[in-house]
GROMACS .gro file of C-alpha atoms in nm:
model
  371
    1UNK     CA    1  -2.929 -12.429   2.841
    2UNK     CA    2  -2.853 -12.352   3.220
    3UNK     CA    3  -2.664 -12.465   3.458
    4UNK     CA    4  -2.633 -12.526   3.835
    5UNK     CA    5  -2.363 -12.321   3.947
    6UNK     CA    6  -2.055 -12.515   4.101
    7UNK     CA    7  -2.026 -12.561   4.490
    8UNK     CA    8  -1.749 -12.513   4.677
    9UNK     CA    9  -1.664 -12.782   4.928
   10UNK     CA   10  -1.738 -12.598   5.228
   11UNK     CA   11  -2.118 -12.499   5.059
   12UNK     CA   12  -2.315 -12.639   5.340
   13UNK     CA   13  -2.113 -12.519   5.599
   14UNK     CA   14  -2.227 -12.147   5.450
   15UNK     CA   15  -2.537 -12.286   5.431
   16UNK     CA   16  -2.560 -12.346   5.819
   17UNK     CA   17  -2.412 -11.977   5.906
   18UNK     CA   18  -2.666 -11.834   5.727
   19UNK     CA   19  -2.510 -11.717   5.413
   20UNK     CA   20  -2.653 -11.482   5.176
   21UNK     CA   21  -2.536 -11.701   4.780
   22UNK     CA   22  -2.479 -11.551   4.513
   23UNK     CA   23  -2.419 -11.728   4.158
   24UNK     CA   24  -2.083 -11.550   4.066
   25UNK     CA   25  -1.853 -11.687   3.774
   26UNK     CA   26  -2.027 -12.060   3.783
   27UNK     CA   27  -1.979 -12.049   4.114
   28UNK     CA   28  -2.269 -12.062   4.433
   29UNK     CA   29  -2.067 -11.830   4.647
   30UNK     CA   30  -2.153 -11.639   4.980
   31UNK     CA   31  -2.178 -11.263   4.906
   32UNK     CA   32  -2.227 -11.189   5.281
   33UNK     CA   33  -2.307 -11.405   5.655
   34UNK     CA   34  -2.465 -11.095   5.789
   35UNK     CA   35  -2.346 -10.723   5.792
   36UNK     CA   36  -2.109 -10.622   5.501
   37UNK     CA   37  -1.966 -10.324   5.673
   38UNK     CA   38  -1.872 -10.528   6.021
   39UNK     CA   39  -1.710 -10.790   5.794
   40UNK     CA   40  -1.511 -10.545   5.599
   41UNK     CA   41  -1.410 -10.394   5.919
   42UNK     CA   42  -1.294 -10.709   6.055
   43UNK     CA   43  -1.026 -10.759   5.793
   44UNK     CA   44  -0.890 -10.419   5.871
   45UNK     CA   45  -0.901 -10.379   6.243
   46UNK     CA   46  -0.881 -10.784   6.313
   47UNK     CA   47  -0.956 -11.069   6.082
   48UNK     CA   48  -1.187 -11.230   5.884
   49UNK     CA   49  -1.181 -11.593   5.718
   50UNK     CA   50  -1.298 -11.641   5.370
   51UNK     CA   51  -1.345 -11.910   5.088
   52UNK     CA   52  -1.211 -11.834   4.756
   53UNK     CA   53  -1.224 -12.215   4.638
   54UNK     CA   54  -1.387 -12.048   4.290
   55UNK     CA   55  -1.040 -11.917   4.196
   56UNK     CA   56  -0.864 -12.193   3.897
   57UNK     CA   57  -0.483 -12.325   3.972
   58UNK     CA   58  -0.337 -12.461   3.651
   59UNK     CA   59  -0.016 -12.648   3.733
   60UNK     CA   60   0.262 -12.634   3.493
   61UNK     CA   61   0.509 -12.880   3.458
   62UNK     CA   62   0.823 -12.989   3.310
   63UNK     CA   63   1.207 -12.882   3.239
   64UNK     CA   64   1.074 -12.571   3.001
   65UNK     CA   65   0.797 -12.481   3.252
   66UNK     CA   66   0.991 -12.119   3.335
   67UNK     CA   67   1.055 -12.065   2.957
   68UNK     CA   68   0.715 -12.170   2.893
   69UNK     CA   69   0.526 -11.939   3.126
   70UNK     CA   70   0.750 -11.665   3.045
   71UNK     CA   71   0.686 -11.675   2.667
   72UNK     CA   72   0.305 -11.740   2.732
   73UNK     CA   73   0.274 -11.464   2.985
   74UNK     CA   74   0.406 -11.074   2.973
   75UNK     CA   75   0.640 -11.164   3.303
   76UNK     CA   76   0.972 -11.305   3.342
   77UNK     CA   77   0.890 -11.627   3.492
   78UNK     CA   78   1.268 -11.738   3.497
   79UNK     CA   79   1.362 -11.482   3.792
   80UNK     CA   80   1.085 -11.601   4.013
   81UNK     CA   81   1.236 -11.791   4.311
   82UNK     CA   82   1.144 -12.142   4.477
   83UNK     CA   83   0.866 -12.087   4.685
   84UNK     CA   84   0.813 -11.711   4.602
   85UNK     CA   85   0.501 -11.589   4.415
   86UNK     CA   86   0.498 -11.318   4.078
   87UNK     CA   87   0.205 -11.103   3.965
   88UNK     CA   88   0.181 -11.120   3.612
   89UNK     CA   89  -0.070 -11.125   3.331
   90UNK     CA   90  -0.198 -11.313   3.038
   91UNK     CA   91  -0.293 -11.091   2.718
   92UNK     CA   92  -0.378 -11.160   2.336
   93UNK     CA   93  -0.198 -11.105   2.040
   94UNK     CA   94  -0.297 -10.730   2.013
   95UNK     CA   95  -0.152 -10.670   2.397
   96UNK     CA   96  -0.530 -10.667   2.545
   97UNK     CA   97  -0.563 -10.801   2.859
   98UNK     CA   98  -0.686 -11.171   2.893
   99UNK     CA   99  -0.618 -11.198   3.284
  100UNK     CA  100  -0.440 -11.104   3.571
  101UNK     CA  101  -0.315 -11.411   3.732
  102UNK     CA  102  -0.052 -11.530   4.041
  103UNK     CA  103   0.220 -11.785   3.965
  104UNK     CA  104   0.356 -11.949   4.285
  105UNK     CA  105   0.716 -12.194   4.198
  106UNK     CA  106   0.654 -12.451   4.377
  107UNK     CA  107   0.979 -12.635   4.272
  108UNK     CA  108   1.280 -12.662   4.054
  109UNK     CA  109   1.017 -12.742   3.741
  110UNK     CA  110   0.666 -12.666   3.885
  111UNK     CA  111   0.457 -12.349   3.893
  112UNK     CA  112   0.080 -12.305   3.964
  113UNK     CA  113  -0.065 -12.001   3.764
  114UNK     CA  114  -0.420 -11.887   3.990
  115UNK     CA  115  -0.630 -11.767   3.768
  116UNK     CA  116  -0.975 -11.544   3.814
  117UNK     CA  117  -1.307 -11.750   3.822
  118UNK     CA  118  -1.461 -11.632   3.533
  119UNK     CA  119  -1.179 -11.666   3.317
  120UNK     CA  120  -1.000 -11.995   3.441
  121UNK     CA  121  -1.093 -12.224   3.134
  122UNK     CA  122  -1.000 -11.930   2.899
  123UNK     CA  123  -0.663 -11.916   3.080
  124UNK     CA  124  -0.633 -12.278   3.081
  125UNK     CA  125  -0.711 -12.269   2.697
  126UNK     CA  126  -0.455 -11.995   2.581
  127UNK     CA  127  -0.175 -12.187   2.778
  128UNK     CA  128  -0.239 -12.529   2.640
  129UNK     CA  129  -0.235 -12.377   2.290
  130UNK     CA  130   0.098 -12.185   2.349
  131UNK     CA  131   0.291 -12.479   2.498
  132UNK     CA  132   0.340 -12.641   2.175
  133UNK     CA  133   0.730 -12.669   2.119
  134UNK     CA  134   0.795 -12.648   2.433
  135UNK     CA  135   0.911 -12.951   2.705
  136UNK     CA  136   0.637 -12.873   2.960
  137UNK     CA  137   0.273 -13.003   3.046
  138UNK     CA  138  -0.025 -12.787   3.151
  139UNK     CA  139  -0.270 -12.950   3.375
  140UNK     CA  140  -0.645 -12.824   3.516
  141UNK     CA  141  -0.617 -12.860   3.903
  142UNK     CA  142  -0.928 -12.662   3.957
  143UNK     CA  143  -1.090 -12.973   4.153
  144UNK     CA  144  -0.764 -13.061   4.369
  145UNK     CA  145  -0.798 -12.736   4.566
  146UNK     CA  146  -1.008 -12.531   4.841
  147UNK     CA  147  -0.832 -12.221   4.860
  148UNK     CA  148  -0.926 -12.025   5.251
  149UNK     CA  149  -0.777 -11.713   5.305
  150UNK     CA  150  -0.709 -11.558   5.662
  151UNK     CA  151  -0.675 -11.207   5.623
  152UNK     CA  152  -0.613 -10.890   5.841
  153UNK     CA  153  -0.373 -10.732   6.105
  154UNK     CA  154  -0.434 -11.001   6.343
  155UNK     CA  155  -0.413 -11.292   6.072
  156UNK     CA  156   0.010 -11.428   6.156
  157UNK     CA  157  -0.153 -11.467   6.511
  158UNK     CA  158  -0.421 -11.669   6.452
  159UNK     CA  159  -0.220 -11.911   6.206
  160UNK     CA  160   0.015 -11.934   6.470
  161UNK     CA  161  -0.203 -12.080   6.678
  162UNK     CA  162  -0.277 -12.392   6.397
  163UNK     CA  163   0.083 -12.445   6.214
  164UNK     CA  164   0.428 -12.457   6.353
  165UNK     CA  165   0.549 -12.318   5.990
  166UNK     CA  166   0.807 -12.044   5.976
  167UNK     CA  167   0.525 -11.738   5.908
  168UNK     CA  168   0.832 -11.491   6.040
  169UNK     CA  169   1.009 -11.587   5.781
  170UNK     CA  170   0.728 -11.613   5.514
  171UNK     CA  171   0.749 -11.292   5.281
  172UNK     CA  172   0.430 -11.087   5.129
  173UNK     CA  173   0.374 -11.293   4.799
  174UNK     CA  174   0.590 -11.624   4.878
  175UNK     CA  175   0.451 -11.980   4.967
  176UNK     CA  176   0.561 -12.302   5.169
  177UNK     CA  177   0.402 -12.618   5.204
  178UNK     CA  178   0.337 -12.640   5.558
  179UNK     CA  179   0.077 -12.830   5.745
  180UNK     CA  180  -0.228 -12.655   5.917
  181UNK     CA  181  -0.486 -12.746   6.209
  182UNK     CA  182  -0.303 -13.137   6.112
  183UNK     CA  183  -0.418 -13.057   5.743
  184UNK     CA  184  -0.156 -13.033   5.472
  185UNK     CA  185  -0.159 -12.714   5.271
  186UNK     CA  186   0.052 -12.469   5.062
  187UNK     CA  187   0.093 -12.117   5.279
  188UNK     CA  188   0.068 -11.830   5.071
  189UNK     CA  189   0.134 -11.467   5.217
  190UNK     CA  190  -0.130 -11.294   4.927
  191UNK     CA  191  -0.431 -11.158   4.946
  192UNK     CA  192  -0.640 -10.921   4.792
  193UNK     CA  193  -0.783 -10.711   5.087
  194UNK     CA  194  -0.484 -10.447   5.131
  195UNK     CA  195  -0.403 -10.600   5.430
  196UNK     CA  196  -0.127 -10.896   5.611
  197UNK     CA  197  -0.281 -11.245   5.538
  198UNK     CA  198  -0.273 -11.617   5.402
  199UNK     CA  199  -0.422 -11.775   5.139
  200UNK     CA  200  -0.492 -12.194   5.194
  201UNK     CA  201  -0.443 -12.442   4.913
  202UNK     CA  202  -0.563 -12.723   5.048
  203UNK     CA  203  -0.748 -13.069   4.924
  204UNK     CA  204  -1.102 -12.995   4.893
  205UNK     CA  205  -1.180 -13.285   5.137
  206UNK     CA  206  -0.982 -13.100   5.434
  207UNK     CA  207  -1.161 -12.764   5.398
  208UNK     CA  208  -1.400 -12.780   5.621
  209UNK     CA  209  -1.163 -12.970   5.894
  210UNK     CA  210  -0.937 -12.670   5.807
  211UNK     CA  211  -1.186 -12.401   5.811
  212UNK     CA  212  -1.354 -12.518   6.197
  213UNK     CA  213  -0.996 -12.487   6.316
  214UNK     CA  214  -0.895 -12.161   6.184
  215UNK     CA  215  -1.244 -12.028   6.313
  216UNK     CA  216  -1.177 -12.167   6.634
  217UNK     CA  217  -0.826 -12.052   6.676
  218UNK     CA  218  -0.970 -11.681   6.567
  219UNK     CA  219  -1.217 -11.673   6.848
  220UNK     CA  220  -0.975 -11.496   7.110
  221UNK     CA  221  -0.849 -11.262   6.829
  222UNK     CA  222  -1.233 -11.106   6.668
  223UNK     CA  223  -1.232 -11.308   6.335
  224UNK     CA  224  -1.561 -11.356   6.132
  225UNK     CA  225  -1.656 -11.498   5.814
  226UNK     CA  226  -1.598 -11.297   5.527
  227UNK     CA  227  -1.798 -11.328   5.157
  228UNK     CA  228  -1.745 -11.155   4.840
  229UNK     CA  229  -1.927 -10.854   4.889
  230UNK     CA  230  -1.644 -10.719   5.173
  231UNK     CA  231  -1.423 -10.860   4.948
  232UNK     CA  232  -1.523 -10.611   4.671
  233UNK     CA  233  -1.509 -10.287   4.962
  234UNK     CA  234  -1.161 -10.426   5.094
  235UNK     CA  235  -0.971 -10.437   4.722
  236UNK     CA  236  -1.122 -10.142   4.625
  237UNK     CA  237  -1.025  -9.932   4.907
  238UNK     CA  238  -0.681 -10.068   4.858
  239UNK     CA  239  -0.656  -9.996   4.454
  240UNK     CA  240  -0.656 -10.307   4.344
  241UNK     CA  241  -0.804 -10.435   3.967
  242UNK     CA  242  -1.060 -10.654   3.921
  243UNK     CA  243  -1.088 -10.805   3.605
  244UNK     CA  244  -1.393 -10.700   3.376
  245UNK     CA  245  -1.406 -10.386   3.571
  246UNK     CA  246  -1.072 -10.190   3.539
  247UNK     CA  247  -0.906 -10.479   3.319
  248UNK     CA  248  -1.055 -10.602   3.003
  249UNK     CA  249  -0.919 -10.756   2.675
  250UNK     CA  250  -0.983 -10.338   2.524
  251UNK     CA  251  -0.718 -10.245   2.769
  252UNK     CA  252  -0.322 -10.342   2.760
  253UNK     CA  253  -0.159 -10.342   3.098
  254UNK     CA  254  -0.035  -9.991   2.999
  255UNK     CA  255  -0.338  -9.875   2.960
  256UNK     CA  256  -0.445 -10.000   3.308
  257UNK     CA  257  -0.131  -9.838   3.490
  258UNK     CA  258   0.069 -10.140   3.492
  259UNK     CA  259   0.327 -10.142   3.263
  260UNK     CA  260   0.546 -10.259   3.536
  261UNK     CA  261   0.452 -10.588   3.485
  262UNK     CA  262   0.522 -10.624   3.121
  263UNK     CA  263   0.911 -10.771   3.112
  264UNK     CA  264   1.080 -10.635   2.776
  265UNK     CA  265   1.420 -10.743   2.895
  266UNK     CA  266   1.379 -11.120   2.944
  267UNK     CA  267   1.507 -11.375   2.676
  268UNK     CA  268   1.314 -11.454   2.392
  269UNK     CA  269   0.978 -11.366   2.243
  270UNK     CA  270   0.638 -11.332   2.413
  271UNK     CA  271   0.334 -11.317   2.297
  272UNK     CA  272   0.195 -10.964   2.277
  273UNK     CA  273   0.551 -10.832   2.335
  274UNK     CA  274   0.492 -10.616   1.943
  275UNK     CA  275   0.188 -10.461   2.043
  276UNK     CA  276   0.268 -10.433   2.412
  277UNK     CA  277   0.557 -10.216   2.249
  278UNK     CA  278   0.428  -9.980   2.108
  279UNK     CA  279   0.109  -9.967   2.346
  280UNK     CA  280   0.413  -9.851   2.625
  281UNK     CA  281   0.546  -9.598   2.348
  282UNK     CA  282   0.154  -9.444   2.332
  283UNK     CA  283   0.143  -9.446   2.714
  284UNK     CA  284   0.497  -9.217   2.719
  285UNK     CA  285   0.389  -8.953   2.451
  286UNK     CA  286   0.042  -8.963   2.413
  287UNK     CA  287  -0.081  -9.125   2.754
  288UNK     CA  288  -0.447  -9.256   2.700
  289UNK     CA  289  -0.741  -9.236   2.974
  290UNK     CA  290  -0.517  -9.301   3.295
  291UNK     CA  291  -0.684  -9.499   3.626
  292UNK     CA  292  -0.759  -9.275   3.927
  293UNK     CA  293  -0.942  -9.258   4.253
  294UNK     CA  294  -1.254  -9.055   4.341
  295UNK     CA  295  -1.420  -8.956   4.643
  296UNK     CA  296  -1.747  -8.845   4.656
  297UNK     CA  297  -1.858  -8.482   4.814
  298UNK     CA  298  -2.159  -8.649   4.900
  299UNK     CA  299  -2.360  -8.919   4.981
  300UNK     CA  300  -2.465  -9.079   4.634
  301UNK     CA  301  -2.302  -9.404   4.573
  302UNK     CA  302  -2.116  -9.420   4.203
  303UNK     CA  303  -2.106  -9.725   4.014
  304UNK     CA  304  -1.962  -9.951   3.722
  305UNK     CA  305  -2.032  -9.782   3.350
  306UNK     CA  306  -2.116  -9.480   3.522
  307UNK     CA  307  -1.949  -9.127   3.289
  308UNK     CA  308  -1.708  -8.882   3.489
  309UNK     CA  309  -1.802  -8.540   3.402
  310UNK     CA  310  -1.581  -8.260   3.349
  311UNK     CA  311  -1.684  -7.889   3.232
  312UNK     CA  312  -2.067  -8.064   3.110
  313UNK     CA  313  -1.840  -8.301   2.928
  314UNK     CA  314  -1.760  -8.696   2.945
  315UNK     CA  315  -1.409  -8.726   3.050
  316UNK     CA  316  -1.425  -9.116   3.135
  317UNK     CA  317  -1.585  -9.370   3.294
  318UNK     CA  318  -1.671  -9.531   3.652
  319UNK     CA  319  -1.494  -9.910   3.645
  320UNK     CA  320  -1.598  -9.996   4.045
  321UNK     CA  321  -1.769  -9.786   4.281
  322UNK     CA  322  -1.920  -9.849   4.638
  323UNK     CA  323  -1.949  -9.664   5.008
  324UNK     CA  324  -1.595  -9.717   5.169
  325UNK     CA  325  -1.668  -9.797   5.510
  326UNK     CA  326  -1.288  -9.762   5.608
  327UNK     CA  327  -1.311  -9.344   5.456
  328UNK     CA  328  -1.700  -9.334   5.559
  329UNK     CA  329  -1.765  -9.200   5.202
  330UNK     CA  330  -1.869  -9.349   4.857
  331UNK     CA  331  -1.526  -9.403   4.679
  332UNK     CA  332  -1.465  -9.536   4.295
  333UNK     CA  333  -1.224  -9.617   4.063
  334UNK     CA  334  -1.209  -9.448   3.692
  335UNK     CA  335  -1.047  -9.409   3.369
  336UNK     CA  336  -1.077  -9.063   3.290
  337UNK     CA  337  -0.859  -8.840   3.046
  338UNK     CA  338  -0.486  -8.806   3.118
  339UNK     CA  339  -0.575  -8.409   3.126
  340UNK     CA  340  -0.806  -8.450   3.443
  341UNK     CA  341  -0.616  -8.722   3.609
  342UNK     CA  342  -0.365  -8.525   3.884
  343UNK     CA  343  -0.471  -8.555   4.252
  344UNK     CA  344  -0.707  -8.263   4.358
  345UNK     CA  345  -0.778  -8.149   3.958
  346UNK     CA  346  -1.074  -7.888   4.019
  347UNK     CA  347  -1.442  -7.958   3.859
  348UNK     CA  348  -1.465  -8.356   3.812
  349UNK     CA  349  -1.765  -8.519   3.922
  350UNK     CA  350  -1.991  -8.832   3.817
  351UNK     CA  351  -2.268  -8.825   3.655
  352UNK     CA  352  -2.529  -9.021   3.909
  353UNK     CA  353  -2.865  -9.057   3.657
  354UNK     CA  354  -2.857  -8.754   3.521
  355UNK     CA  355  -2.718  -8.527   3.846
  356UNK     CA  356  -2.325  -8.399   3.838
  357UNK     CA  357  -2.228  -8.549   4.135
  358UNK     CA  358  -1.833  -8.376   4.256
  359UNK     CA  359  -1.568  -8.555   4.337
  360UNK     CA  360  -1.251  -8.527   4.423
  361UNK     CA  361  -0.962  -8.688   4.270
  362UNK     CA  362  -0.741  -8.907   4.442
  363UNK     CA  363  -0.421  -9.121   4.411
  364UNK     CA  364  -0.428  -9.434   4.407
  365UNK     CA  365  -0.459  -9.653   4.658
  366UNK     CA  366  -0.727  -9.499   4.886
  367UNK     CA  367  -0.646  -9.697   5.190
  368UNK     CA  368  -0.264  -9.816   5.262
  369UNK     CA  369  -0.218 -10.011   5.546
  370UNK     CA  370   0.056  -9.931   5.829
  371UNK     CA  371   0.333 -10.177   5.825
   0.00000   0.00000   0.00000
């Protein structure tokens, strides 16, 4: 049985720039308004303004919501300040990942936990079946928020222009409820582009008054709408995991190159925490595929599912590829065998339908902005 996808609230304001939709995760989403590459290169030379109202905050509640999250999720929820934001994940029993999620405190006993698209009702699922036992509520706010997100170098000056909130002071991944363009709103300093920005919880019936402003205020300072399909360029270049691509439920956070999130020192159980273990005791002695960076020789574009080649042999796997139009060359991410994963290891390429494409191999990220 099908059905429609979901619409954001600002879908006929797309609609009216001339948005190119896309059904992604449920969601009727623009991919692009016009050029891909001159949006992409907004974000990193000036700004561009984009609605991620498809992403799911679940809001979690109650005097055990800090012991809760940390027992449902591998971080340490406790140690996460008021109005600061942790990167953390979600996995099963067996360690494998479920999600990759934000949690923002948003008080002394509130947290909201942003989840992916596609997997917000699985999320929303696995933490109302762990909070048994525990004093704390878990409740879907997917429909009390449009999430915009202004992002790139010239992003603090154009929410300057629309809130008199302390951005100085506002750390990368921290929030404040502040109002914007008259609109009230939790500030977030995250992002996904590799680049300085905000993200926008708002009410979904002040997006679009929000969004007009914002668009206004970025006349004088180059911003442009932004869809998905920049979005995609802009994380990649900057290393970061999407899920179903380089993080799956096959794949631990070890596996994926980041242990570092995985807390073994907080207080109590978590789930996973047995076979997250010994998954981190593989990754020291015997360290499975590892995740790098390649950049093509050439011109051919890699892509998802595609094998890395090594000496006529299958060494790994493409996870994302695409042209980068920051490094003017097709880039992708891989998982390829710990033996052929150092930076500039001779004889890798991809095989591109049948032709041994090289490559070079790269550390991650490809593209770091300058502070």
């Amino acid at each position: 049985m099908s059905t429609a996808p979901r619409l954001t609230a600002l879908d006929a304001l797309h609609r009216s720039l001339g948005a190119t939709m896309t059904d992604f995760a449920g969601w009727d989403m623009p991919l692009r308004y016009a050029s891909e590459r001159d949006e992409h290169n907004a974000v990193r030379t000036r700004a561009g303004l984009f609605d991620l109202s498809h992403m799911g905050e679940i809001t979690v509640t109650g005097p055990e919501a800090a012991a809760f999250l940390s027992y449902a999720l591998v971080g340490n929820i406790a140690t996460v300040g008021n109005g600061r934001a942790r990167y953390t994940m979600i996995v099963q029993e067996d360690g494998g990942i479920v999600d990759d999620l934000i949690v923002y405190r948003l008080g002394e006993t509130e947290y909201m936990v942003v989840a992916n698209a596609g997997n917000a009702q699985i999320v929303l699922d696995a933490l109302t079946e762990r909070v048994g036992g525990f004093d704390a509520q878990v409740r879907d706010d997917r429909d009390a928020y449009a999430l915009l997100a202004v992002q790139g170098p010239e992003s603090p000056a154009i929410m300057k222009a629309v809130t008199d909130a302390d951005l100085d002071g506002l750390k990368y991944y921290a929030g404040l409820p502040g109002t914007v363009a008259g609109v009230p709103a939790l500030i977030a300093r995250t992002g996904y582009t590799g680049e300085d920005g905000f993200e926008l919880f708002v009410a979904p019936e002040h997006a679009e008054q929000l969004w007009r402003a914002l668009t206004e205020a970025g006349v004088p300072h180059g911003l442009i709408p932004c869809g998905l399909s920049c979005r995609d360029t802009l994380r990649l270049e900057a290393g970061m995991p999407l899920y179903g691509h380089e993080l799956t439920t096959a794949l631990t956070p070890f596996d994926a190159g980041l242990g570092r999130v995985v807390k073994f020192e907080k207080e109590g159980d978590f789930v996973g925490r047995e076979a997250l273990q010994a998954a981190a005791e593989r990754a020291e002695t015997a360290p499975p595929r590892k995740l790098v960076g390649l950049i093509a020789e050439g011109r051919r574009v890699p892509r998802a599912g595609f094998p890395v080649v090594a000496d006529g042999k299958v060494i790994g796997e493409v996870t994302s590829g695409a042209p980068s139009p920051t490094l003017g060359k097709p880039i992708a991410m891989a998982y390829v065998d710990a033996a052929f994963a150092a930076p500039g290891t001779a004889g890798v390429g991809v095989d591109i339908r049948g032709t041994h494409e090289p490559y070079e191999v790269v550390a991650l990220p490809f593209y770091k902005r300058q502070k």
